[in-house]
Structures are given as C-alpha cells and as structure tokens.
CSV table of C-alpha atoms in Angstrom, one decimal:
chain,number,residue,atom,x,y,z
A,18,MET,CA,77.5,147.5,92.1
A,19,ASN,CA,80.1,149.7,90.6
A,20,GLN,CA,78.8,153.0,89.3
A,21,LEU,CA,75.2,151.9,89.7
A,22,ASN,CA,72.6,152.6,92.4
A,23,PRO,CA,72.1,149.7,94.8
A,24,LEU,CA,69.3,147.4,94.0
A,25,PRO,CA,66.1,148.2,96.0
A,26,ASN,CA,65.7,146.3,99.2
A,27,ASP,CA,62.0,146.2,98.7
A,28,VAL,CA,61.4,143.6,96.0
A,29,SER,CA,57.9,145.0,95.3
A,30,LYS,CA,59.8,148.0,93.7
A,31,PHE,CA,62.1,145.7,91.7
A,32,MET,CA,59.1,143.7,90.4
A,33,ASN,CA,58.0,146.8,88.4
A,34,TRP,CA,61.4,147.2,86.7
A,35,SER,CA,61.7,146.7,83.0
A,36,TRP,CA,64.6,144.8,81.4
A,37,ASP,CA,66.1,148.1,80.4
A,38,GLN,CA,66.5,149.0,84.1
A,39,ILE,CA,67.8,145.5,85.0
A,40,LYS,CA,70.2,145.0,82.1
A,41,PRO,CA,72.9,147.5,83.2
A,42,TYR,CA,73.5,145.5,86.4
A,43,TYR,CA,74.3,142.4,84.4
A,44,ASP,CA,76.4,144.4,82.0
A,45,GLU,CA,78.4,145.8,84.8
A,46,LEU,CA,79.1,142.4,86.3
A,47,ALA,CA,80.1,141.0,82.8
A,48,ALA,CA,82.5,143.9,82.3
A,49,ARG,CA,84.1,143.9,85.7
A,50,GLU,CA,87.6,142.5,86.1
A,51,LEU,CA,87.5,139.2,87.9
A,52,ASN,CA,90.4,137.9,90.0
A,53,ALA,CA,91.0,136.1,93.2
A,54,ASP,CA,90.8,139.3,95.3
A,55,GLU,CA,87.6,140.5,93.7
A,56,VAL,CA,85.7,137.2,93.2
A,57,ASP,CA,84.0,137.3,96.6
A,58,ALA,CA,82.5,140.8,96.1
A,59,TRP,CA,81.6,139.9,92.5
A,60,LEU,CA,79.7,136.8,93.6
A,61,LYS,CA,77.9,138.7,96.3
A,62,ASP,CA,76.8,141.3,93.8
A,63,TRP,CA,75.7,138.7,91.3
A,64,SER,CA,73.8,136.9,94.1
A,65,LYS,CA,71.9,140.0,95.0
A,66,LEU,CA,70.8,140.4,91.4
A,67,SER,CA,69.9,136.7,91.0
A,68,GLU,CA,67.9,136.9,94.3
A,69,ALA,CA,65.9,139.8,93.0
A,70,ILE,CA,65.1,138.0,89.8
A,71,SER,CA,64.2,134.8,91.6
A,72,GLU,CA,62.0,136.4,94.2
A,73,THR,CA,60.1,138.3,91.5
A,74,GLN,CA,59.5,135.1,89.6
A,75,GLN,CA,58.4,133.2,92.7
A,76,ARG,CA,56.0,135.9,93.9
A,77,LEU,CA,54.4,136.1,90.5
A,78,TYR,CA,54.2,132.4,90.2
A,79,VAL,CA,52.7,132.0,93.7
A,80,ALA,CA,50.0,134.5,92.8
A,81,THR,CA,48.9,132.3,89.9
A,82,THR,CA,48.6,129.3,92.2
A,83,LEU,CA,46.6,131.1,94.9
A,84,ASP,CA,43.9,131.9,92.4
A,85,THR,CA,44.1,130.2,89.0
A,86,ALA,CA,41.2,132.3,87.8
A,87,ASP,CA,43.0,135.6,88.4
A,88,GLU,CA,43.7,136.7,84.9
A,89,SER,CA,45.7,139.7,86.1
A,90,ALA,CA,48.1,137.5,88.0
A,91,ASP,CA,48.4,135.2,85.0
A,92,GLN,CA,49.2,138.0,82.6
A,93,ARG,CA,51.8,139.5,85.0
A,94,PHE,CA,53.6,136.1,85.3
A,95,LYS,CA,53.5,135.6,81.5
A,96,LYS,CA,54.8,139.1,80.9
A,97,PHE,CA,57.7,138.4,83.3
A,98,LEU,CA,58.5,135.1,81.5
A,99,ASP,CA,58.6,136.9,78.1
A,100,THR,CA,60.3,140.2,79.0
A,101,ILE,CA,62.5,139.5,82.1
A,102,TYR,CA,63.0,135.7,82.5
A,103,GLN,CA,64.4,135.1,78.9
A,104,PRO,CA,66.9,137.9,78.8
A,105,SER,CA,68.0,137.4,82.4
A,106,GLN,CA,68.8,133.7,81.6
A,107,ALA,CA,70.9,134.8,78.7
A,108,ALA,CA,72.7,137.3,80.9
A,109,GLU,CA,73.2,134.7,83.6
A,110,GLN,CA,74.8,132.4,81.1
A,111,LYS,CA,77.4,135.1,80.2
A,112,LEU,CA,78.3,135.4,83.9
A,113,LYS,CA,78.6,131.6,84.3
A,114,GLU,CA,80.9,131.5,81.3
A,115,LYS,CA,83.0,134.4,82.7
A,116,LEU,CA,83.4,132.7,86.1
A,117,LEU,CA,84.2,129.3,84.6
A,118,ALA,CA,86.7,130.7,82.1
A,119,GLY,CA,88.5,132.5,84.9
A,120,GLY,CA,89.3,129.2,86.6
A,121,LEU,CA,88.6,130.6,90.0
A,122,GLU,CA,87.3,128.2,92.7
A,123,PRO,CA,86.0,130.2,95.7
A,124,ARG,CA,86.0,128.3,99.0
A,125,GLY,CA,82.7,126.4,99.5
A,126,PHE,CA,81.8,126.8,95.8
A,127,GLU,CA,82.8,123.3,94.5
A,128,ILE,CA,79.2,122.0,94.0
A,129,PRO,CA,77.9,125.3,92.5
A,130,LEU,CA,80.7,125.2,90.0
A,131,ARG,CA,79.9,121.7,89.1
A,132,ASN,CA,76.3,122.6,88.6
A,133,MET,CA,77.3,125.7,86.6
A,134,ARG,CA,79.4,123.7,84.2
A,135,ALA,CA,76.4,121.5,83.4
A,136,GLU,CA,74.0,124.4,83.1
A,137,ALA,CA,76.5,126.3,80.8
A,138,GLU,CA,76.9,123.3,78.6
A,139,LEU,CA,73.1,122.8,78.3
A,140,PHE,CA,72.3,126.4,77.5
A,141,ARG,CA,70.9,127.3,74.1
A,142,SER,CA,69.5,130.8,73.3
A,143,GLU,CA,66.9,129.2,71.1
A,144,ASN,CA,65.5,127.3,74.0
A,145,LEU,CA,64.7,130.4,76.1
A,146,PRO,CA,61.3,131.0,74.5
A,147,LEU,CA,60.5,127.2,74.9
A,148,LEU,CA,61.4,127.2,78.5
A,149,SER,CA,59.2,130.2,79.0
A,150,GLU,CA,56.3,128.5,77.2
A,151,GLU,CA,56.9,125.4,79.3
A,152,GLN,CA,56.2,127.3,82.5
A,153,LYS,CA,53.1,128.8,80.9
A,154,LEU,CA,51.8,125.3,80.2
A,155,GLU,CA,52.2,124.5,83.8
A,156,THR,CA,49.9,127.4,84.8
A,157,GLU,CA,47.4,126.2,82.1
A,158,TYR,CA,47.3,122.8,83.8
A,159,ASP,CA,46.8,124.5,87.2
A,160,LYS,CA,43.8,126.4,85.8
A,161,ILE,CA,42.2,123.3,84.6
A,162,ILE,CA,42.5,121.4,87.9
A,163,GLY,CA,41.8,124.5,90.1
A,164,ALA,CA,38.4,124.9,88.5
A,165,ASP,CA,37.3,121.3,89.2
A,166,THR,CA,34.2,121.2,91.5
A,167,VAL,CA,31.2,119.0,92.0
A,168,VAL,CA,27.8,119.4,93.7
A,169,TRP,CA,27.7,117.1,96.7
A,170,GLU,CA,24.6,117.1,99.0
A,171,GLY,CA,23.4,120.4,97.4
A,172,LYS,CA,26.7,122.3,97.8
A,173,GLU,CA,29.5,123.1,95.3
A,174,ILE,CA,32.8,121.8,96.6
A,175,THR,CA,36.2,121.0,95.2
A,176,LEU,CA,37.3,117.5,94.4
A,177,LEU,CA,39.7,117.7,97.4
A,178,GLN,CA,36.9,118.7,99.7
A,179,LEU,CA,35.2,115.5,98.6
A,180,THR,CA,38.1,113.3,99.8
A,181,PRO,CA,37.0,113.0,103.4
A,182,VAL,CA,34.0,111.0,102.2
A,183,PHE,CA,36.4,108.2,101.2
A,184,GLN,CA,37.0,107.6,104.9
A,185,ASN,CA,33.2,107.1,105.5
A,186,PRO,CA,32.3,103.5,106.5
A,187,ASP,CA,29.3,103.6,104.1
A,188,ARG,CA,30.6,101.8,101.0
A,189,ALA,CA,27.7,102.9,98.7
A,190,LEU,CA,28.4,106.6,99.7
A,191,ARG,CA,32.1,106.2,98.9
A,192,GLU,CA,31.3,104.6,95.5
A,193,ARG,CA,28.9,107.5,94.7
A,194,ALA,CA,31.6,110.0,95.6
A,195,TRP,CA,34.3,108.2,93.6
A,196,ARG,CA,32.2,108.0,90.5
A,197,LEU,CA,31.2,111.7,90.8
A,198,SER,CA,34.8,112.7,91.1
A,199,ALA,CA,35.9,110.4,88.2
A,200,GLU,CA,33.2,111.8,86.0
A,201,ARG,CA,34.3,115.4,86.7
A,202,GLN,CA,37.9,114.5,86.1
A,203,LEU,CA,37.1,112.9,82.7
A,204,GLN,CA,35.5,116.2,81.6
A,205,ASP,CA,39.0,117.6,81.6
A,206,ARG,CA,40.5,114.8,79.5
A,207,ASP,CA,40.6,116.7,76.2
A,208,ALA,CA,42.0,119.9,77.8
A,209,ILE,CA,44.7,118.0,79.8
A,210,THR,CA,45.6,116.0,76.7
A,211,GLU,CA,46.1,119.2,74.7
A,212,VAL,CA,48.4,120.6,77.4
A,213,TRP,CA,50.3,117.3,77.4
A,214,ARG,CA,50.7,117.2,73.6
A,215,LYS,CA,52.1,120.7,73.6
A,216,ALA,CA,54.5,119.9,76.4
A,217,LEU,CA,55.7,116.7,74.7
A,218,THR,CA,56.4,118.5,71.4
A,219,LEU,CA,58.1,121.4,73.2
A,220,ARG,CA,60.3,119.2,75.3
A,221,ARG,CA,61.4,117.1,72.3
A,222,GLN,CA,62.5,120.4,70.7
A,223,LEU,CA,64.3,121.5,73.8
A,224,ALA,CA,66.3,118.3,73.7
A,225,LYS,CA,67.0,118.5,70.0
A,226,ASN,CA,68.2,122.1,70.2
A,227,ALA,CA,70.6,121.1,72.9
A,228,GLY,CA,72.0,118.2,70.9
A,229,PHE,CA,70.3,115.4,72.7
A,230,SER,CA,68.6,112.4,71.0
A,231,ASP,CA,65.8,112.3,73.6
A,232,TYR,CA,64.2,114.5,76.2
A,233,ARG,CA,65.2,112.2,79.2
A,234,SER,CA,68.9,112.8,78.5
A,235,PHE,CA,68.3,116.5,78.4
A,236,ARG,CA,66.2,116.5,81.5
A,237,TRP,CA,68.6,114.4,83.4
A,238,LYS,CA,71.3,117.0,83.0
A,239,GLN,CA,68.8,119.9,83.5
A,240,LEU,CA,67.9,118.4,86.9
A,241,LEU,CA,71.7,118.1,87.7
A,242,ARG,CA,71.5,114.4,88.4
A,243,PHE,CA,75.1,113.4,88.8
A,244,ASP,CA,74.8,110.6,91.3
A,245,TYR,CA,72.6,108.0,89.6
A,246,THR,CA,71.6,106.9,86.1
A,247,PRO,CA,68.3,106.0,84.3
A,248,ALA,CA,69.5,102.3,84.4
A,249,GLU,CA,69.7,102.5,88.2
A,250,CYS,CA,66.2,104.0,88.4
A,251,LYS,CA,65.0,100.9,86.5
A,252,ASN,CA,66.8,98.7,88.9
A,253,PHE,CA,65.1,100.5,91.7
A,254,HIS,CA,61.7,99.9,90.0
A,255,GLN,CA,62.5,96.2,89.8
A,256,ALA,CA,63.5,96.1,93.5
A,257,ILE,CA,60.2,97.7,94.4
A,258,ALA,CA,58.3,95.2,92.3
A,259,GLU,CA,60.1,92.3,93.9
A,260,VAL,CA,60.1,93.4,97.5
A,261,VAL,CA,57.7,96.2,98.2
A,262,VAL,CA,54.7,95.1,96.0
A,263,PRO,CA,54.4,91.7,97.8
A,264,ALA,CA,54.6,93.4,101.2
A,265,ALA,CA,52.0,96.0,100.2
A,266,SER,CA,49.8,93.2,98.8
A,267,ARG,CA,49.9,91.4,102.1
A,268,LEU,CA,48.8,94.6,103.9
A,269,TYR,CA,46.0,95.1,101.4
A,270,GLU,CA,44.9,91.5,101.8
A,271,LYS,CA,44.9,91.8,105.6
A,272,ARG,CA,42.8,95.0,105.5
A,273,ARG,CA,40.4,93.5,103.0
A,274,ALA,CA,39.7,90.6,105.3
A,275,GLN,CA,39.3,93.0,108.3
A,276,VAL,CA,36.6,95.0,106.5
A,277,GLY,CA,35.0,91.9,105.2
A,278,LEU,CA,35.1,92.5,101.4
A,279,ASP,CA,35.4,89.9,98.7
A,280,ARG,CA,37.6,92.3,96.6
A,281,LEU,CA,38.9,95.9,96.9
A,282,ARG,CA,37.6,98.6,94.6
A,283,PRO,CA,39.0,102.1,94.1
A,284,TRP,CA,36.3,103.5,96.5
A,285,ASP,CA,37.6,101.2,99.3
A,286,LEU,CA,40.8,103.3,99.5
A,287,THR,CA,41.2,106.5,101.5
A,288,ALA,CA,43.3,108.0,98.7
A,289,PRO,CA,41.7,107.1,95.4
A,290,ALA,CA,44.8,108.4,93.5
A,291,GLY,CA,46.1,104.9,93.5
A,292,PHE,CA,48.2,104.4,96.7
A,293,GLY,CA,45.7,104.9,99.6
A,294,ARG,CA,45.2,102.5,102.4
A,295,VAL,CA,42.0,100.5,102.8
A,296,VAL,CA,39.2,102.2,104.7
A,297,ASP,CA,38.8,101.3,108.4
A,298,PRO,CA,36.6,98.4,109.5
A,299,PRO,CA,33.1,99.4,110.8
A,300,GLY,CA,33.1,100.8,114.3
A,301,ILE,CA,36.5,102.6,113.9
A,302,THR,CA,36.2,106.3,113.7
A,303,PRO,CA,38.3,108.0,110.9
A,304,LEU,CA,41.1,110.2,112.2
A,305,GLU,CA,39.9,113.8,112.2
A,306,PRO,CA,42.8,116.0,113.4
A,307,PHE,CA,41.3,119.4,112.7
A,308,SER,CA,38.3,121.2,111.3
A,309,GLU,CA,40.0,124.6,110.7
A,310,THR,CA,43.5,125.3,109.4
A,311,THR,CA,44.2,127.6,112.3
A,312,GLN,CA,44.1,124.4,114.5
A,313,LEU,CA,46.4,122.7,112.0
A,314,GLU,CA,48.9,125.6,112.3
A,315,THR,CA,48.6,125.8,116.1
A,316,LYS,CA,49.1,122.1,116.7
A,317,CYS,CA,52.0,121.8,114.3
A,318,ALA,CA,53.7,124.8,116.0
A,319,GLU,CA,53.5,122.9,119.3
A,320,ILE,CA,54.9,119.8,117.6
A,321,PHE,CA,57.8,121.7,116.2
A,322,GLN,CA,58.4,123.2,119.7
A,323,ARG,CA,58.9,119.6,120.9
A,324,VAL,CA,61.2,118.7,118.1
A,325,ASP,CA,63.4,121.8,118.4
A,326,PRO,CA,62.5,125.3,119.7
A,327,GLN,CA,64.5,127.0,116.9
A,328,LEU,CA,62.4,125.2,114.3
A,329,ALA,CA,59.3,126.4,116.2
A,330,GLY,CA,60.6,129.9,116.0
A,331,TYR,CA,61.0,129.6,112.3
A,332,PHE,CA,57.4,128.4,112.0
A,333,THR,CA,56.1,131.2,114.2
A,334,THR,CA,57.9,133.7,112.0
A,335,MET,CA,56.0,132.2,108.9
A,336,GLU,CA,52.7,132.5,110.7
A,337,ARG,CA,53.3,136.0,111.8
A,338,GLU,CA,54.5,137.2,108.3
A,339,GLY,CA,51.6,135.5,106.4
A,340,LEU,CA,53.9,132.9,104.7
A,341,LEU,CA,51.3,130.1,104.9
A,342,ASP,CA,48.4,129.5,102.6
A,343,LEU,CA,47.0,126.1,103.7
A,344,THR,CA,43.2,125.9,103.0
A,345,ASN,CA,41.8,124.3,99.9
A,346,ARG,CA,39.3,126.4,97.9
A,347,LYS,CA,37.9,126.7,94.4
A,348,ASN,CA,40.4,128.0,91.8
A,349,LYS,CA,43.4,127.1,93.9
A,350,ALA,CA,46.1,125.2,92.1
A,351,PRO,CA,46.5,121.5,93.1
A,352,GLY,CA,49.1,120.0,95.4
A,353,GLY,CA,51.5,121.5,97.9
A,354,TYR,CA,54.9,123.1,97.7
A,355,CYS,CA,57.4,125.2,99.6
A,356,THR,CA,59.2,127.9,97.7
A,357,SER,CA,61.7,130.6,98.8
A,358,PHE,CA,61.6,134.4,98.6
A,359,ASP,CA,65.3,135.0,98.2
A,360,VAL,CA,65.6,138.7,98.9
A,361,VAL,CA,63.8,138.6,102.2
A,362,LYS,CA,65.2,135.2,103.0
A,363,ARG,CA,61.9,133.6,103.8
A,364,PRO,CA,60.1,130.4,102.7
A,365,PHE,CA,56.4,130.2,101.7
A,366,ILE,CA,54.2,127.1,102.1
A,367,PHE,CA,51.3,126.4,99.8
A,368,MET,CA,48.9,123.4,100.3
A,369,ASN,CA,45.3,122.3,100.1
A,370,ALA,CA,44.1,121.2,103.5
A,371,VAL,CA,40.6,119.6,104.0
A,372,GLY,CA,40.9,118.2,107.5
A,373,LEU,CA,42.6,114.8,106.9
A,374,HIS,CA,45.6,113.3,108.6
A,375,ARG,CA,47.5,113.5,105.3
A,376,ASP,CA,47.2,117.3,105.6
A,377,VAL,CA,49.1,117.1,108.9
A,378,GLN,CA,51.8,115.1,107.2
A,379,THR,CA,51.9,117.5,104.3
A,380,LEU,CA,52.4,120.5,106.6
A,381,LEU,CA,55.1,118.7,108.5
A,382,HIS,CA,56.7,117.8,105.2
A,383,GLU,CA,56.6,121.3,103.7
A,384,ALA,CA,57.8,122.8,107.0
A,385,GLY,CA,60.9,120.6,106.6
A,386,HIS,CA,61.6,122.4,103.3
A,387,ALA,CA,60.9,125.7,105.0
A,388,PHE,CA,63.4,125.0,107.8
A,389,HIS,CA,66.0,124.1,105.2
A,390,VAL,CA,65.5,127.5,103.7
A,391,PHE,CA,66.0,129.2,107.0
A,392,GLU,CA,69.1,127.2,107.8
A,393,THR,CA,70.8,127.9,104.4
A,394,ASN,CA,70.1,131.7,104.5
A,395,ASP,CA,73.6,132.4,105.9
A,396,LEU,CA,75.4,130.9,102.9
A,397,PRO,CA,76.9,134.0,101.2
A,398,TYR,CA,76.3,133.1,97.5
A,399,TYR,CA,72.9,132.5,95.8
A,400,PRO,CA,74.1,129.4,93.9
A,401,GLN,CA,75.1,127.7,97.2
A,402,ARG,CA,71.5,127.8,98.3
A,403,ALA,CA,70.2,125.9,95.3
A,404,VAL,CA,70.1,122.2,96.0
A,405,GLY,CA,68.9,119.3,93.9
A,406,MET,CA,65.4,117.9,94.3
A,407,GLU,CA,66.7,114.6,95.8
A,408,PHE,CA,68.6,116.3,98.7
A,409,ALA,CA,65.9,118.9,99.2
A,410,GLU,CA,63.5,116.0,100.1
A,411,VAL,CA,65.8,114.8,102.8
A,412,ALA,CA,64.8,117.7,105.1
A,413,SER,CA,61.1,117.4,104.3
A,414,MET,CA,60.7,113.6,104.6
A,415,SER,CA,62.9,113.6,107.7
A,416,MET,CA,60.6,116.2,109.4
A,417,GLU,CA,57.6,113.8,108.9
A,418,LEU,CA,59.5,111.2,110.9
A,419,LEU,CA,61.1,113.5,113.5
A,420,SER,CA,57.6,114.9,114.3
A,421,ALA,CA,55.9,111.6,114.5
A,422,PRO,CA,56.5,111.0,118.3
A,423,TYR,CA,54.6,114.2,119.1
A,424,LEU,CA,51.3,113.6,117.3
A,425,SER,CA,49.5,112.9,120.6
A,426,ALA,CA,47.7,115.7,122.4
A,427,ARG,CA,49.8,114.9,125.5
A,428,ASN,CA,52.8,115.9,123.4
A,429,GLY,CA,51.2,118.9,121.8
A,430,GLY,CA,49.6,117.2,118.9
A,431,PHE,CA,46.2,116.2,117.6
A,432,TYR,CA,45.2,112.8,119.0
A,433,SER,CA,44.7,110.5,121.9
A,434,ASP,CA,47.7,108.2,122.5
A,435,ALA,CA,45.9,105.4,120.8
A,436,ASP,CA,45.1,107.4,117.7
A,437,ALA,CA,48.6,108.9,117.6
A,438,ALA,CA,50.0,105.4,117.5
A,439,ARG,CA,47.5,104.6,114.8
A,440,ALA,CA,48.4,107.7,112.8
A,441,ARG,CA,52.1,106.7,113.0
A,442,ARG,CA,51.4,103.2,111.8
A,443,GLU,CA,49.2,104.4,109.0
A,444,HIS,CA,51.9,106.9,107.9
A,445,LEU,CA,54.4,104.0,107.6
A,446,GLU,CA,51.9,101.9,105.8
A,447,GLN,CA,51.1,104.7,103.4
A,448,SER,CA,54.8,105.1,102.7
A,449,LEU,CA,54.9,101.4,101.7
A,450,PHE,CA,51.8,101.8,99.5
A,451,PHE,CA,53.4,104.9,97.9
A,452,TRP,CA,56.5,103.2,96.6
A,453,PRO,CA,54.8,101.0,93.9
A,454,TYR,CA,52.7,104.0,92.8
A,455,MET,CA,55.9,106.2,92.6
A,456,ALA,CA,57.8,103.5,90.6
A,457,ALA,CA,54.9,103.3,88.1
A,458,VAL,CA,54.8,107.1,87.7
A,459,ASP,CA,58.6,107.2,87.3
A,460,ALA,CA,58.6,104.3,84.8
A,461,PHE,CA,56.0,106.2,82.8
A,462,GLN,CA,58.1,109.3,82.8
A,463,HIS,CA,61.1,107.3,81.6
A,464,TRP,CA,59.0,105.8,78.8
C-alpha cells in the first residue's frame, strides 16, 4: 500500500483495529491512479484488504456458532457488523465503481467483473444497516436452536443427540423420542416466529430500497444467479413431482412392507426432518460408524488417502491446525458448514456429529468444500476465489460420491464390505428422498 504500513500478517492484530485505522487503506486505493500497468498491483492490494476484512468477519461469526451462549462472542460479532462491516461495504462499493468505470479487464477476471457489475447495481447505502441486522437475526436463530435440549433416560441431551434413537427397532421407543423432540421444538415456536417476522419485514425493505417489487428478485441478483430463472426452478419442482416422487414412494412402500407396518409414521423414519429412509427391519443392526469424533477424523483421513494423497494432505493440515469442530454439544449452532479464513488461506469445518452414517457423509461433503478452498488459494485476486453457491456444491457433493468406494474397513473406512455396500445404497436412496423435500422447501421460499 502506497505510503501506508503493510497490513499485519497476523489477523488477530487486525481484528482489533477500528474503522479509523482501516479507512486510510481504502482511501489510498480509491485515490490511486488505475491503468493497465498498475491494475495487477492495485487488485492485489485490494485483495489483501478484503481478505483481512473477510477473515475477521468469519472468525467472529464462527465463534458465535461454536457457543451460542457466549455473550462476549455475540457482542464482538455485532460490534463488527455495526462499526466495520457497514463502512467497509460502502468503501468496497467505491472500489468496484472505480474498476468498472476504468473499463479494464484483467486476465482471468471476466467472471468477477460480471459479479461486480451486479453487486454495484444492487448496492444501496440505506441497505447496509439492514444487511447488518439480517446477520444478527441469523445468530438469534442459532441461539434458539443451540439451546434445545431434552431429558432422555435421566440425562440432558441435545435434540441431535436424540437422533440415534430413530434407528432403534423398538417402535414405541422411537415414537416416544419423536414426541419428546417435537414438544421441545414447539416450545420455540413463538421465538422463531418473531425472528421470521423481523426477517420478512427487513427483506421486503431491502428489496424496496434497491428498486425491486419483491424480495425474490432482489435475492436472485444478490446470489448472482445468472444461469437459471425462477420459472426454471418451478419446472424443476414439477419434474421432481412427476418423476422422483413416484420413485421415492415405491421405495417407501417397499420398506414399509419389509418392516411389516400398515402405514408409516414420522417416527418410522431415520431422519424425522421429512426426508429420512424407513428404519431397518427387525434383526438388522443400524450402521454405527464411530463412537468418538476422533475415529470419524481418522477414518475419513484414510478414505481421502485412497481418493487422492494430496487431498489427504489437506485434511491432515486441518487436523493439525485445529480447523475442525465436529462434535455436537449444547449451545452449539445447528447444521454444518465449511468457511474460509482468507488471510491464512485455510478452510474451517463445523458440524454436529452424533455417531451416525450421515455424519460420515457430512464430513466427506464439507471436506469437499475445504479441498476447493485449498485448490483455489493460488488465484491471485480475492474476487476470483468467490464462487456461487451452486458451483461450490459441485466439489462437496462430488466428494461424497468419490469417497463412497472406500467406506469399507478393507479400504480404510468404517464398515464390513456388506455394510459398506449397504451404506452406499442408503446414501443413494437418501438422495432420492431428499429431492422432494428440497423442492418443497425451495417452493416455500419462492412463495
């Protein structure tokens, strides 16, 4: 950076900077002459600044998900959103406008430029506080779900820790667990509804401020969806209804007959969220791949070694550097994700493992995202490493399938050959069951 000290390599120092300390770096980039000879250095300096902002935000966000009851982490993240995120986004907009106005098209920058044009068109300064508030609402939701526990057999456990019961052959036990879980979830109904109402109002205002008649149109552009339309999504929903639903129904009917039930109820599914497979018939032991997450890590590392030694090396790096948080616990945010720390060029995987095969699939999936991060680290400019949600899932869902041949213990994995084949079959079945669920959720979001 011209006339300015270099940004600190240690992001923990940058995380303590105020906006008054950060602003001069944006001002210098905005004032610097931009031409074909200088654009490479300018983009690299801008990238370093964007990376520092991004990693600060991600580390603060991750802290809120690791312990949703940590008020200090919550306050640090909210302070960042109010004092750094908002002004940095306004400053980023000025740099986007500067680059676009100059008409320069650096090599390998065609897609980032396309994205920047859309982002620059969407930007409204009055939306910055709303975008900040939207992220705060997400952490509020995480707090609600992270605190969900029940007492089962005399012990307080999370709702996720209750899910292995849904593989138990005892139907009465499964029903009792399902009703206990549902009753606990219903206790959060008013709190979740309040978050939802706030989000709905906020998002309508975001769209209105940006000149859109509805939030979906705004969100479509915000997600940089250039390759398909809402109408094509609805066509996809219809195709799933016509082709996948009958196939899934046939599978459900086959499994219903195998377990000898007159009709299937929610507690007859291994994933009561709405797209689980039917429980196994009596006499078939549920898959139990691991009891400790250290076993999950070790076996997945061996699987990655079979897929490709370089990928195994990436995963070993993550283990060594503490970039995995896999075990479910009270006050941990729901779900799973992989994010990136852009200064140190490392991914971070978050998930909630409780000893099920789907946890294996989740780690294989999130590792696909992580490997994508490692593989894109050599791209010189920060905007080149930002990919849309759709393409990002190619790496993760492909990794589930690429790893599937190595699930047996003979190949470094978790199971006997017979159980490995069963796990692969169940994974493919689960994908089929997921599609109608996914289409219903997507249709709701459109509505």
